[in-house]
Every structure is written in structure tokens, then in C-alpha cells.
Short mmCIF file of C-alpha atoms in Angstrom, two decimals:
data_model
loop_
_atom_site.label_atom_id
_atom_site.label_comp_id
_atom_site.label_asym_id
_atom_site.label_seq_id
_atom_site.Cartn_x
_atom_site.Cartn_y
_atom_site.Cartn_z
CA UNK P 1 38.45 -20.99 1.76
CA UNK P 2 41.33 -20.31 4.15
CA UNK P 3 41.07 -16.56 3.67
CA UNK P 4 41.26 -15.90 7.42
CA UNK P 5 44.66 -17.56 7.91
CA UNK P 6 46.84 -14.53 7.07
CA UNK P 7 45.00 -12.41 9.63
CA UNK P 8 45.12 -15.10 12.29
CA UNK P 9 48.79 -15.91 11.77
CA UNK P 10 49.85 -12.28 11.56
CA UNK P 11 48.15 -11.60 14.87
CA UNK P 12 49.99 -14.49 16.51
CA UNK P 13 53.39 -13.72 15.01
CA UNK P 14 53.46 -9.93 15.21
CA UNK P 15 52.28 -9.80 18.79
CA UNK P 16 54.31 -12.63 20.23
CA UNK P 17 57.52 -12.22 18.23
CA UNK P 18 57.65 -8.56 19.23
CA UNK P 19 57.81 -9.66 22.84
CA UNK P 20 60.11 -12.61 22.21
CA UNK P 21 57.54 -15.09 23.45
CA UNK P 22 57.51 -17.63 20.61
CA UNK P 23 60.11 -20.30 20.09
CA UNK P 24 60.34 -22.22 16.81
CA UNK P 25 58.20 -25.05 18.18
CA UNK P 26 55.55 -22.55 19.21
CA UNK P 27 55.51 -20.99 15.75
CA UNK P 28 55.12 -24.39 14.08
CA UNK P 29 52.40 -25.28 16.57
CA UNK P 30 50.56 -22.03 15.89
CA UNK P 31 50.64 -22.72 12.16
CA UNK P 32 49.16 -26.19 12.63
CA UNK P 33 46.52 -24.87 15.03
CA UNK P 34 45.51 -22.20 12.52
CA UNK P 35 45.43 -24.65 9.61
CA UNK P 36 43.51 -27.15 11.70
CA UNK P 37 41.00 -24.48 12.58
CA UNK P 38 40.64 -23.61 8.92
CA UNK P 39 40.17 -27.21 7.76
CA UNK P 40 37.63 -27.74 10.51
CA UNK P 41 35.67 -24.78 9.19
CA UNK P 42 35.74 -25.69 5.49
CA UNK P 43 32.37 -27.44 5.68
CA UNK P 44 30.86 -24.56 7.63
CA UNK P 45 32.07 -22.01 5.08
CA UNK P 46 30.92 -24.15 2.17
CA UNK P 47 27.40 -24.25 3.62
CA UNK P 48 27.18 -20.46 3.58
CA UNK P 49 26.49 -20.43 -0.17
CA UNK P 50 23.64 -22.89 0.39
CA UNK P 51 22.04 -20.43 2.79
CA UNK P 52 21.89 -17.58 0.29
CA UNK P 53 18.65 -18.42 -1.48
CA UNK P 54 16.37 -20.31 0.92
CA UNK P 55 15.87 -21.25 4.54
CA UNK P 56 16.37 -25.00 4.13
CA UNK P 57 19.56 -25.04 6.19
CA UNK P 58 18.08 -22.91 8.96
CA UNK P 59 17.51 -24.73 12.25
CA UNK P 60 14.25 -23.26 13.52
CA UNK P 61 12.69 -23.85 16.95
CA UNK P 62 9.58 -26.03 17.06
CA UNK P 63 6.45 -24.17 16.03
CA UNK P 64 8.27 -21.45 14.07
CA UNK P 65 8.47 -20.83 10.36
CA UNK P 66 10.66 -18.51 8.30
CA UNK P 67 10.94 -16.99 4.85
CA UNK P 68 13.28 -14.69 2.94
CA UNK P 69 11.63 -11.25 2.71
CA UNK P 70 14.52 -9.43 0.98
CA UNK P 71 17.20 -11.12 -1.09
CA UNK P 72 20.61 -10.13 -2.39
CA UNK P 73 19.06 -7.92 -5.09
CA UNK P 74 17.85 -5.64 -2.29
CA UNK P 75 20.50 -6.04 0.43
CA UNK P 76 24.31 -6.08 0.59
CA UNK P 77 26.51 -6.61 3.66
CA UNK P 78 23.78 -5.77 6.22
CA UNK P 79 25.22 -4.74 9.59
CA UNK P 80 22.03 -3.54 11.30
CA UNK P 81 18.31 -3.19 10.65
CA UNK P 82 15.33 -1.33 12.11
CA UNK P 83 11.64 -0.90 11.36
CA UNK P 84 9.83 2.40 11.38
CA UNK P 85 6.17 2.96 12.35
CA UNK P 86 5.02 2.02 8.82
CA UNK P 87 6.98 -1.25 9.04
CA UNK P 88 9.46 -0.09 6.43
CA UNK P 89 12.89 -1.58 7.03
CA UNK P 90 16.07 0.47 7.17
CA UNK P 91 19.27 -1.49 6.53
CA UNK P 92 22.75 -0.21 7.43
CA UNK P 93 25.07 -1.63 4.76
CA UNK P 94 28.86 -1.69 4.99
CA UNK P 95 31.31 -1.59 2.09
CA UNK P 96 34.36 -0.17 3.89
CA UNK P 97 35.56 -3.29 5.75
CA UNK P 98 39.26 -3.37 4.92
CA UNK P 99 38.65 -0.59 2.38
CA UNK P 100 38.82 2.41 4.67
CA UNK P 101 37.75 0.78 7.91
CA UNK P 102 41.04 -0.79 8.91
CA UNK P 103 42.39 -2.97 11.73
CA UNK P 104 45.68 -2.35 13.54
CA UNK P 105 46.42 -6.09 13.45
CA UNK P 106 46.95 -5.69 9.69
CA UNK P 107 48.93 -2.45 10.17
CA UNK P 108 51.43 -3.15 12.97
CA UNK P 109 53.46 -0.05 12.09
CA UNK P 110 50.52 2.09 13.17
CA UNK P 111 50.16 0.57 16.63
CA UNK P 112 52.19 2.99 18.75
CA UNK P 113 50.70 6.03 17.02
CA UNK P 114 47.25 4.54 17.41
CA UNK P 115 47.67 3.92 21.13
CA UNK P 116 48.97 7.47 21.56
CA UNK P 117 45.99 9.05 19.77
CA UNK P 118 43.61 11.07 21.94
CA UNK P 119 41.37 12.62 19.26
CA UNK P 120 40.13 11.79 15.76
CA UNK P 121 42.45 14.55 14.52
CA UNK P 122 45.37 12.51 15.90
CA UNK P 123 44.11 9.47 13.98
CA UNK P 124 43.93 11.41 10.73
CA UNK P 125 47.45 12.79 11.32
CA UNK P 126 49.07 9.38 11.58
CA UNK P 127 47.11 8.07 8.59
CA UNK P 128 48.60 10.93 6.57
CA UNK P 129 52.03 10.11 8.01
CA UNK P 130 51.98 6.39 7.19
CA UNK P 131 50.42 6.83 3.73
CA UNK P 132 52.57 9.85 2.86
CA UNK P 133 49.36 11.75 2.24
CA UNK P 134 47.89 9.27 -0.25
CA UNK P 135 44.48 8.71 1.34
CA UNK P 136 42.59 7.47 -1.72
CA UNK P 137 42.26 4.00 -0.17
CA UNK P 138 40.20 5.50 2.65
CA UNK P 139 37.65 7.28 0.46
CA UNK P 140 36.86 4.84 -2.36
CA UNK P 141 33.91 3.10 -0.70
CA UNK P 142 30.89 4.45 1.15
CA UNK P 143 28.61 3.11 3.86
CA UNK P 144 24.91 3.50 3.09
CA UNK P 145 21.37 3.03 4.33
CA UNK P 146 18.87 1.07 2.28
CA UNK P 147 15.13 1.55 2.72
CA UNK P 148 13.03 -1.57 2.01
CA UNK P 149 9.35 -0.99 1.30
CA UNK P 150 6.46 -3.48 1.54
CA UNK P 151 3.97 -2.06 -0.95
CA UNK P 152 1.17 -4.62 -0.62
CA UNK P 153 1.25 -5.35 3.12
CA UNK P 154 2.27 -9.02 2.85
CA UNK P 155 5.41 -8.43 4.99
CA UNK P 156 7.70 -9.18 2.06
CA UNK P 157 9.65 -6.22 0.71
CA UNK P 158 8.89 -5.23 -2.87
CA UNK P 159 11.13 -2.21 -3.41
CA UNK P 160 14.53 -1.00 -2.25
CA UNK P 161 15.70 2.60 -2.23
CA UNK P 162 19.03 4.14 -1.25
CA UNK P 163 17.97 6.30 1.68
CA UNK P 164 21.42 7.77 2.39
CA UNK P 165 25.03 7.34 1.25
CA UNK P 166 28.20 9.39 0.87
CA UNK P 167 29.71 8.20 4.16
CA UNK P 168 33.23 7.79 2.77
CA UNK P 169 35.32 10.40 4.55
CA UNK P 170 38.86 9.40 5.53
CA UNK P 171 37.80 9.01 9.16
CA UNK P 172 34.43 7.34 8.54
CA UNK P 173 33.94 3.98 10.20
CA UNK P 174 31.39 1.23 9.79
CA UNK P 175 27.78 2.31 9.44
CA UNK P 176 27.00 0.07 12.37
CA UNK P 177 23.47 0.92 13.47
CA UNK P 178 20.30 2.68 12.40
CA UNK P 179 17.16 3.63 14.36
CA UNK P 180 14.01 5.28 12.98
CA UNK P 181 11.31 7.08 14.95
CA UNK P 182 8.73 9.68 13.99
CA UNK P 183 10.44 10.60 10.72
CA UNK P 184 13.94 10.88 12.18
CA UNK P 185 16.56 8.29 11.25
CA UNK P 186 19.58 8.03 13.55
CA UNK P 187 22.71 6.57 11.98
CA UNK P 188 25.83 5.52 13.88
CA UNK P 189 28.90 5.95 11.68
CA UNK P 190 32.20 6.93 13.31
CA UNK P 191 33.18 9.75 13.79
CA UNK P 192 29.57 11.02 13.74
CA UNK P 193 26.22 10.24 15.26
CA UNK P 194 23.88 11.39 12.49
CA UNK P 195 20.24 12.42 12.47
CA UNK P 196 18.75 12.10 8.99
CA UNK P 197 15.36 13.00 7.62
CA UNK P 198 13.39 12.69 4.38
CA UNK P 199 11.41 15.95 4.33
CA UNK P 200 9.93 15.70 0.83
CA UNK P 201 8.74 12.08 0.84
CA UNK P 202 10.97 10.72 -1.94
CA UNK P 203 12.45 7.99 0.30
CA UNK P 204 15.87 9.64 0.35
CA UNK P 205 17.27 11.74 3.17
CA UNK P 206 17.63 15.41 2.31
CA UNK P 207 18.48 16.59 5.82
CA UNK P 208 21.65 15.31 7.48
CA UNK P 209 22.74 16.65 10.84
CA UNK P 210 25.75 15.50 12.85
CA UNK P 211 24.60 15.43 16.47
CA UNK P 212 28.15 14.73 17.73
CA UNK P 213 31.58 14.49 16.12
CA UNK P 214 34.58 12.75 17.65
CA UNK P 215 33.81 9.05 17.97
CA UNK P 216 36.57 6.64 16.93
CA UNK P 217 39.79 8.08 18.36
CA UNK P 218 41.62 4.87 17.47
CA UNK P 219 41.76 2.55 14.48
CA UNK P 220 41.95 -0.35 16.94
CA UNK P 221 40.12 -3.52 15.89
CA UNK P 222 37.63 -3.49 13.06
CA UNK P 223 34.03 -3.65 14.23
CA UNK P 224 34.61 -1.80 17.52
CA UNK P 225 32.39 0.98 16.32
CA UNK P 226 29.47 3.22 17.24
CA UNK P 227 26.26 1.18 17.51
CA UNK P 228 23.42 -0.02 19.75
CA UNK P 229 20.97 2.88 19.25
CA UNK P 230 17.86 2.54 21.42
CA UNK P 231 15.27 4.86 22.96
CA UNK P 232 15.21 4.46 26.72
CA UNK P 233 12.18 4.69 29.02
CA UNK P 234 13.27 8.23 29.90
CA UNK P 235 12.80 9.33 26.29
CA UNK P 236 16.52 9.72 25.74
CA UNK P 237 18.68 8.14 23.07
CA UNK P 238 21.09 5.43 24.30
CA UNK P 239 23.94 4.02 22.22
CA UNK P 240 27.26 2.23 22.59
CA UNK P 241 30.82 2.68 21.39
CA UNK P 242 33.54 0.02 21.23
CA UNK P 243 37.04 0.65 22.56
CA UNK P 244 37.92 2.91 19.63
CA UNK P 245 36.96 5.60 22.15
CA UNK P 246 35.71 9.15 21.85
CA UNK P 247 36.68 12.77 22.35
CA UNK P 248 33.78 15.16 21.88
CA UNK P 249 32.98 18.79 22.58
CA UNK P 250 29.21 19.03 22.87
CA UNK P 251 26.96 21.79 21.59
CA UNK P 252 26.80 23.08 25.16
CA UNK P 253 30.59 23.35 25.24
CA UNK P 254 31.22 20.32 27.47
CA UNK P 255 34.33 18.26 26.74
CA UNK P 256 33.85 14.49 27.04
CA UNK P 257 37.05 12.49 26.62
CA UNK P 258 37.06 8.70 26.92
CA UNK P 259 39.75 7.57 24.48
CA UNK P 260 40.71 4.16 25.82
CA UNK P 261 37.61 2.05 26.44
CA UNK P 262 34.13 1.33 25.19
CA UNK P 263 31.10 2.90 26.76
CA UNK P 264 27.35 3.41 26.77
CA UNK P 265 26.21 7.00 26.27
CA UNK P 266 22.91 8.82 26.25
CA UNK P 267 21.55 12.15 25.03
CA UNK P 268 18.32 13.91 24.19
CA UNK P 269 16.87 13.09 20.74
CA UNK P 270 18.29 16.38 19.42
CA UNK P 271 21.79 15.39 20.59
CA UNK P 272 21.91 17.71 23.59
CA UNK P 273 22.83 16.69 27.16
CA UNK P 274 25.29 14.03 26.01
CA UNK P 275 26.78 12.03 28.89
CA UNK P 276 28.68 8.82 29.54
CA UNK P 277 26.25 6.37 31.17
CA UNK P 278 28.70 3.47 31.75
CA UNK P 279 32.25 2.62 30.69
CA UNK P 280 34.96 -0.04 30.69
CA UNK P 281 33.45 -2.14 27.89
CA UNK P 282 35.34 -3.67 24.97
CA UNK P 283 32.84 -3.96 22.13
CA UNK P 284 29.19 -3.83 23.20
CA UNK P 285 27.49 -4.20 19.81
CA UNK P 286 23.91 -3.65 20.94
CA UNK P 287 21.70 -2.67 23.87
CA UNK P 288 18.35 -3.87 25.18
CA UNK P 289 16.01 -2.68 27.93
CA UNK P 290 13.79 -5.09 29.86
CA UNK P 291 10.23 -4.27 30.93
CA UNK P 292 11.47 -2.47 34.03
CA UNK P 293 13.92 -0.13 32.33
CA UNK P 294 17.04 -2.10 33.23
CA UNK P 295 19.68 -1.89 30.50
CA UNK P 296 21.83 -4.77 29.28
CA UNK P 297 24.46 -5.52 26.66
CA UNK P 298 26.56 -8.47 25.53
CA UNK P 299 30.25 -7.60 25.33
CA UNK P 300 32.78 -9.39 23.14
CA UNK P 301 35.86 -11.18 24.47
CA UNK P 302 39.48 -10.26 23.69
CA UNK P 303 40.30 -13.38 21.63
CA UNK P 304 42.60 -15.04 24.13
CA UNK P 305 41.34 -17.02 27.15
CA UNK P 306 38.40 -14.85 28.19
CA UNK P 307 34.75 -15.26 27.23
CA UNK P 308 32.00 -13.00 25.95
CA UNK P 309 29.88 -11.51 28.69
CA UNK P 310 26.29 -10.60 29.49
CA UNK P 311 26.54 -7.21 31.23
CA UNK P 312 24.13 -5.26 33.41
CA UNK P 313 24.72 -1.66 32.30
CA UNK P 314 24.22 0.08 35.62
CA UNK P 315 24.45 3.90 35.71
CA UNK P 316 28.05 4.91 36.36
CA UNK P 317 29.35 1.34 36.04
CA UNK P 318 32.92 0.46 35.00
CA UNK P 319 33.33 -3.02 33.47
CA UNK P 320 37.14 -2.94 33.64
CA UNK P 321 38.34 -3.10 30.02
CA UNK P 322 40.97 -0.71 28.62
CA UNK P 323 42.10 -0.60 24.98
CA UNK P 324 45.81 -1.19 25.61
CA UNK P 325 45.09 -4.54 27.32
CA UNK P 326 44.39 -5.92 23.82
CA UNK P 327 48.01 -5.48 22.75
CA UNK P 328 49.64 -7.05 25.81
CA UNK P 329 50.51 -10.71 25.15
CA UNK P 330 48.65 -11.83 28.29
CA UNK P 331 46.00 -9.05 28.16
CA UNK P 332 47.45 -7.55 31.35
CA UNK P 333 45.08 -7.04 34.30
CA UNK P 334 42.15 -8.24 32.22
CA UNK P 335 43.37 -11.83 32.59
CA UNK P 336 45.82 -11.50 35.48
CA UNK P 337 43.20 -10.04 37.82
CA UNK P 338 40.28 -11.94 36.26
CA UNK P 339 38.40 -8.73 35.46
CA UNK P 340 36.29 -10.60 32.91
CA UNK P 341 35.10 -13.18 35.45
CA UNK P 342 31.67 -13.19 37.03
CA UNK P 343 31.48 -12.13 40.68
CA UNK P 344 33.89 -13.90 43.06
CA UNK P 345 35.42 -13.16 46.50
CA UNK P 346 38.37 -10.78 46.33
CA UNK P 347 37.37 -9.34 42.98
CA UNK P 348 38.50 -5.83 42.04
CA UNK P 349 36.09 -3.52 43.85
CA UNK P 350 35.97 -0.77 41.20
CA UNK P 351 34.20 -2.85 38.54
CA UNK P 352 30.67 -4.12 38.09
CA UNK P 353 31.30 -7.77 37.15
CA UNK P 354 29.42 -9.41 34.27
CA UNK P 355 26.30 -11.45 34.95
CA UNK P 356 27.39 -14.48 32.93
CA UNK P 357 29.43 -15.71 29.98
CA UNK P 358 27.50 -16.48 26.81
CA UNK P 359 28.22 -16.82 23.09
CA UNK P 360 31.32 -16.16 21.04
CA UNK P 361 30.51 -13.12 18.91
CA UNK P 362 27.64 -11.10 20.40
CA UNK P 363 26.11 -8.79 17.79
CA UNK P 364 22.46 -7.70 17.63
CA UNK P 365 20.42 -7.86 20.83
CA UNK P 366 16.66 -7.52 21.38
CA UNK P 367 14.09 -8.09 24.11
CA UNK P 368 10.77 -9.82 23.49
CA UNK P 369 8.22 -7.01 23.04
CA UNK P 370 5.47 -8.95 24.81
CA UNK P 371 3.46 -10.11 21.80
CA UNK P 372 3.73 -12.74 19.08
CA UNK P 373 5.81 -15.23 21.06
CA UNK P 374 4.95 -18.48 22.91
CA UNK P 375 4.49 -17.98 26.68
CA UNK P 376 7.86 -19.59 27.44
CA UNK P 377 9.59 -16.82 25.47
CA UNK P 378 8.06 -13.98 27.48
CA UNK P 379 10.66 -11.72 29.14
CA UNK P 380 13.38 -13.19 26.90
CA UNK P 381 16.48 -11.67 25.33
CA UNK P 382 17.49 -12.62 21.78
CA UNK P 383 21.22 -12.36 20.99
CA UNK P 384 22.78 -12.74 17.55
CA UNK P 385 25.96 -14.82 17.86
CA UNK P 386 28.18 -13.91 14.89
CA UNK P 387 31.11 -16.29 14.29
CA UNK P 388 32.08 -15.74 10.65
CA UNK P 389 30.31 -18.81 9.22
CA UNK P 390 26.59 -19.56 9.02
CA UNK P 391 26.86 -23.13 10.31
CA UNK P 392 28.41 -21.87 13.56
CA UNK P 393 26.18 -18.83 14.04
CA UNK P 394 22.60 -17.93 14.88
CA UNK P 395 20.40 -16.56 17.65
CA UNK P 396 20.65 -17.45 21.33
CA UNK P 397 17.92 -16.76 23.89
CA UNK P 398 18.23 -16.17 27.61
CA UNK P 399 16.41 -14.69 30.59
CA UNK P 400 17.70 -12.60 33.47
CA UNK P 401 16.34 -12.96 37.00
CA UNK P 402 16.90 -10.34 39.72
CA UNK P 403 19.22 -11.40 42.52
CA UNK P 404 20.12 -8.73 45.05
CA UNK P 405 21.49 -5.66 43.26
CA UNK P 406 22.18 -7.55 40.03
CA UNK P 407 20.84 -10.44 37.93
CA UNK P 408 21.50 -14.07 37.12
CA UNK P 409 21.23 -15.88 33.81
CA UNK P 410 18.57 -18.53 33.22
CA UNK P 411 16.99 -20.43 30.32
CA UNK P 412 19.96 -19.92 27.99
CA UNK P 413 19.34 -21.77 24.71
CA UNK P 414 20.54 -22.04 21.15
CA UNK P 415 17.28 -20.79 19.65
CA UNK P 416 17.75 -20.48 15.88
CA UNK P 417 20.90 -21.69 14.16
CA UNK P 418 22.63 -21.89 10.78
CA UNK P 419 22.51 -18.18 9.94
CA UNK P 420 25.30 -15.58 10.02
CA UNK P 421 23.01 -12.95 11.44
CA UNK P 422 24.18 -9.52 12.53
CA UNK P 423 20.96 -8.03 13.90
CA UNK P 424 17.41 -8.84 15.03
CA UNK P 425 14.34 -6.58 14.99
CA UNK P 426 10.77 -7.30 16.08
CA UNK P 427 7.85 -6.27 13.90
CA UNK P 428 4.57 -4.89 15.21
CA UNK P 429 2.93 -8.32 14.90
CA UNK P 430 5.54 -10.03 17.09
CA UNK P 431 7.44 -11.71 14.26
CA UNK P 432 11.14 -10.97 14.01
CA UNK P 433 13.47 -9.99 11.20
CA UNK P 434 17.09 -11.12 10.89
CA UNK P 435 19.87 -9.48 8.87
CA UNK P 436 22.02 -12.14 7.20
CA UNK P 437 25.64 -11.24 6.45
CA UNK P 438 25.95 -14.52 4.46
CA UNK P 439 29.67 -15.31 4.88
CA UNK P 440 33.04 -14.28 6.31
CA UNK P 441 34.14 -11.18 8.17
CA UNK P 442 34.63 -8.50 5.51
CA UNK P 443 31.46 -8.92 3.45
CA UNK P 444 31.04 -10.58 0.05
CA UNK P 445 28.68 -7.98 -1.43
CA UNK P 446 25.58 -10.05 -0.71
CA UNK P 447 22.97 -10.24 2.01
CA UNK P 448 19.35 -10.88 2.79
CA UNK P 449 16.64 -10.37 5.39
CA UNK P 450 14.70 -13.27 6.88
CA UNK P 451 11.40 -13.04 8.75
CA UNK P 452 10.56 -15.73 11.34
CA UNK P 453 7.40 -16.15 13.38
CA UNK P 454 5.20 -18.49 15.38
CA UNK P 455 1.93 -18.90 13.42
CA UNK P 456 0.04 -19.78 16.60
CA UNK P 457 1.07 -16.62 18.41
CA UNK P 458 1.78 -13.87 15.88
CA UNK P 459 -0.76 -11.03 15.95
CA UNK P 460 -2.97 -11.20 12.87
CA UNK P 461 -4.17 -7.58 13.05
CA UNK P 462 -1.44 -5.60 14.81
CA UNK P 463 -2.08 -2.12 16.16
CA UNK P 464 -0.49 0.81 14.36
CA UNK P 465 0.30 3.34 17.07
CA UNK P 466 2.54 5.98 15.53
CA UNK P 467 3.68 8.96 17.62
CA UNK P 468 1.50 11.23 15.44
CA UNK P 469 -1.59 9.09 16.07
CA UNK P 470 -0.95 8.91 19.80
CA UNK P 471 -0.74 12.68 20.03
CA UNK P 472 -4.40 12.84 18.91
CA UNK P 473 -5.62 10.67 21.80
CA UNK P 474 -6.96 11.98 25.07
CA UNK P 475 -5.31 11.46 28.46
CA UNK P 476 -7.62 8.59 29.45
CA UNK P 477 -7.00 6.76 26.17
CA UNK P 478 -3.25 7.16 26.56
CA UNK P 479 -3.40 6.02 30.18
CA UNK P 480 -5.21 2.84 29.11
CA UNK P 481 -2.40 2.07 26.68
CA UNK P 482 0.04 1.94 29.61
CA UNK P 483 -1.31 -1.57 30.26
CA UNK P 484 -0.90 -2.76 26.65
CA UNK P 485 0.97 -6.10 26.40
CA UNK P 486 3.40 -4.62 23.85
CA UNK P 487 6.31 -2.84 25.55
CA UNK P 488 6.71 -0.50 22.57
CA UNK P 489 3.08 0.67 22.71
CA UNK P 490 3.38 1.32 26.45
CA UNK P 491 6.55 3.32 25.90
CA UNK P 492 5.12 5.44 23.08
CA UNK P 493 2.01 6.13 25.17
CA UNK P 494 4.26 7.19 28.02
CA UNK P 495 6.18 9.54 25.71
CA UNK P 496 2.91 11.05 24.45
CA UNK P 497 1.70 11.61 28.02
CA UNK P 498 4.99 13.22 28.97
CA UNK P 499 4.77 15.57 26.00
#
């Protein structure tokens, strides 16, 4: 049950002893703190097994109900989920945590080479150096995408197919997000952003195209991957990268190098016109647009004295984080200059400060689509707070109100608790689906998907507006859909009009 202690202690010792900052009393104190933390979490970890089969331990908000719609026979280690237009669920599953997707805190000898790396080729070179060319460890396990199919329309999944696998190259990272639209399935798996397609209807991708190659310059910290795929109101594809960085030459011949911080990027759906939208983030796991096209993320803290942050992703913004701050014992300017703080007088002028501090392990993020929710949850963000144990994790809700050129946090609540959820996705009836990692940090080979909804508000006969169907409508019909209460319908109608 104390499986996390070696990682925690090694982080403390290797970092602080290297800089001569720990006396014997400090070391003893650190041990007792770590053990105390572990003992305090024994009950939480023990409850994880209870949460594997039912929803009895789930703390639901008043008026909501929930059920398991895909169990461990269908899902393993789910990192991210998305629904397509037919309400089929794609699940990004990870099997490479610690088995190819590494963490420099467990490989201190790599650190200087890792910090010096500027390209993914550099990363591969030092892996060859430190393993003396024996790279079998990095290719044994593959990430994959599962496709869950509801055959009878009862919103419980009856069949699971392996849509795509074979993501086990030496440099491959976590398959950390998936997004489906109009037959295309986008898959974020360092060092590639993939576009996949099933052209023959057998529920398995037979077309795989790398839109970009060069994400994940560093090994850095596990989980700081490529993720957060969303379609923006401009029709472009937005996505995020943690501070593993990137170095990419685009199809147009442009060189984009951002090796030492996380960022939000965007491109056309075919991968062209790639550009950095905002930078200076540490690990922005997901993105969400509000009804006005404003973009937001929740960025993780650096595991010292700072806190996780709600961030307004303004075009051209710099949020202040740099990779090497992580390996300074006091996090350098990040803490010294309070770069992680919300706005205050005398703050560094080059950054866009965070809106607020919220949560401990921000993961999936979604915005209420405008249907299926009680009125008080209109215009609400839903953030998965992942903390390694179900009893300490769940979904938080919050709203953002405009104030001057930025926003302020309001109505922050612990919405649904007792679930180690990694991602949240809204269905076309306004119910929402949650990916459950079950337990721990590295995955135990199990998982499930839970659907939750408000029976009083969920749409009993939801509209099915696929891009193909919308393209058959006239201009007046499409224009009328621009006032639909569902943000997704409005956006698809807008795309059809633009086309």
C-alpha cells in the first residue's frame, strides 16, 4: 500500500542531497513525513477496490444519478475519452507508464542530458547512451485506443474493439488524448500528433497519418505529455503540451522550437498552419472553450509550495513556467518571484497571471454544453481533480466571470467525489461520462466508464446533428441552428455555413 514511498523519498533525497540542503534531522523528518502521508492514505487507497464494481462509494450531487456503462472487461487504464457523432466512445488507454514512459526523478543520471536536449533525436541519443543500446524496455508495451459501441441505444456499451495500437516506439509517450469528428480520430501520443481513420467500417483504423513529429524533447516528469485536443470556434484544432517541450519542422518548412516549457498550439484539421498560441505552462492537461470562444486550462503545480492554477489562455500569453525550474531546490523564479501567484502589484510584467488557484491534480476539463444540466450549472466548467486515490479525487465545478481584460473565479464547488477520474465528456443528451483510472499513478490494468446525469434535465430525445447531415441543410436552416441551446450544435452549424 505504500508503493509511492520510494518515488517520494527519492525525489526528496536526490534533489536536496545533491545541493547539500538536507541535514540528518531533515532526512529523518522527511522519512516520517512521507510515512505519515502514506499511513494517512491507507484508507483512501483501500477504498479504491470498492469503487471498481459499483457506484456506491460515489458522492453524487443532489438530483443526479450514475451507473457504470463500461467495466474492466472493456477498459484498462483510461487516460482520456471522447464521443463521436454516433455516441460511440473512444478511450485512450495507457500501458507504458514506467514501462517506456519514464520519469527523470527515477533516473537521476539522465537529468543533465535531459535538460540539455533540444530535439527528440537528442532524447533518443541519451537513452541509447545510458542503456548501452539495450532499448527493449522502451518497446515492450503499447498505448492503444479502444472503441466502445452501444448497440441497442440504451447508453450502456455492449462491445469493445481495439481501434488502434502499435504505439510502442522508443520515443512514444503516453497516449494522452483522443478526439473524433466526422470520421477522423485525432490521437495525441508523443512524439506525434496522429490523425487516424477507419475507411472500411470494421471499427479499426486503417489509415494513420502523423500530422506533426517532434513533441516530447525531454523525458521530464511522467504525464507532462501531448493532450487537450479540442476544436475551436475558428474551426482549427487546439491542443496542449506539457513542459516536455517540442521541436517541429512543419509541412510548410517552418521550424517551431519550444523545448523548455508547456504550451497551447493550434493548426488546421489537416495539420497545416501549426503555431504556438500560448506558452509558459507546466502541464495543462486539458482545454475548454466557453460560449464566447475564450479558452481556458487548469495547470498543475510543481509539487513544492505552489498551487494548481486556472489559466486564461490568451493569444500570445506567457504564463511564466520553464522546465529547469522544476529541478532547482526552491523552484527558482517560479517561487522567488511568485510567478504562480494571481495578479498582485509589482508582479512580473511579461506574464499573464493565473485567474485563481484550484484543485491539486487538474486533469480532464469540460464546459457545460448548454443542455441536460440544472439551471445553476449553466456556463459551468467541470474539472477532474486526479490525486492518486479515489477517496481524494473527483470532479470540481466552477464559473468564470469577466472582469476587465481577464476573469475571476466564482461558484467553485466539489461537485462529484470518490472517483479517480482522468477525463469528462458530455453526451448529446447532456449527461456526462467519466473515465475512472481506479487506483494509483501507474495504472493497475483496470478501468471503467461511468455515466452520470440529472433525470429532471437530461434530454430524452437528443438531436443527432452530424457534419454530414448538416451539409444537407439549407442556409436558413443552418442559420436557425445558430440559436440552438447546445454549444456543439451551434458550432457545427457555424462550420457548415463557413464551408
